[in-house]
C-alpha angles and dihedrals in degrees: 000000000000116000118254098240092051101047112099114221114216125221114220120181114208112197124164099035136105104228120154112227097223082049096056088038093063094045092055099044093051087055108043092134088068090032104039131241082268112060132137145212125189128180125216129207094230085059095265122144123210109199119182122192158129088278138001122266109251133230094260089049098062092037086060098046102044086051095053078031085056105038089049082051119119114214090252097052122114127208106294105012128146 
């Protein structure tokens, strides 16, 4: 395993998705070991998403989380939303 001061954490910006933040949250924490014990999320208000992380999240991933994001979705919500 790589030593902590040596691993690089990636920044990876996610625009143009409904993904709901406590859902991401939960992926990622039940995966630090991929992620690492540092990772970040930040919210913007023009419906970006900073991630920042051991590795990206990949295609499938997001995939995976805006379709349980969309199918825990109330009619009212915006993009984003918790």
């Amino acid at each position: 395993m790589a030593d902590s001061a040596t691993e690089e954490y990636k920044i990876q910006v996610i625009s143009g998705r409904y993904i709901r933040s406590s859902i991401l949250v939960d992926y990622v924490e039940s995966r630090k070991d991929e992620f690492g014990a540092q990772w970040k999320l930040k919210l913007a208000r023009d419906n970006r998403i900073s991630f920042t992380a051991l590795r990206h999240l990949t295609k499938d991933e997001l995939d995976k989380l805006q379709e349980e994001s969309q199918s825990a979705r109330t009619p009212n919500q915006g993009l984003f939303v918790d």
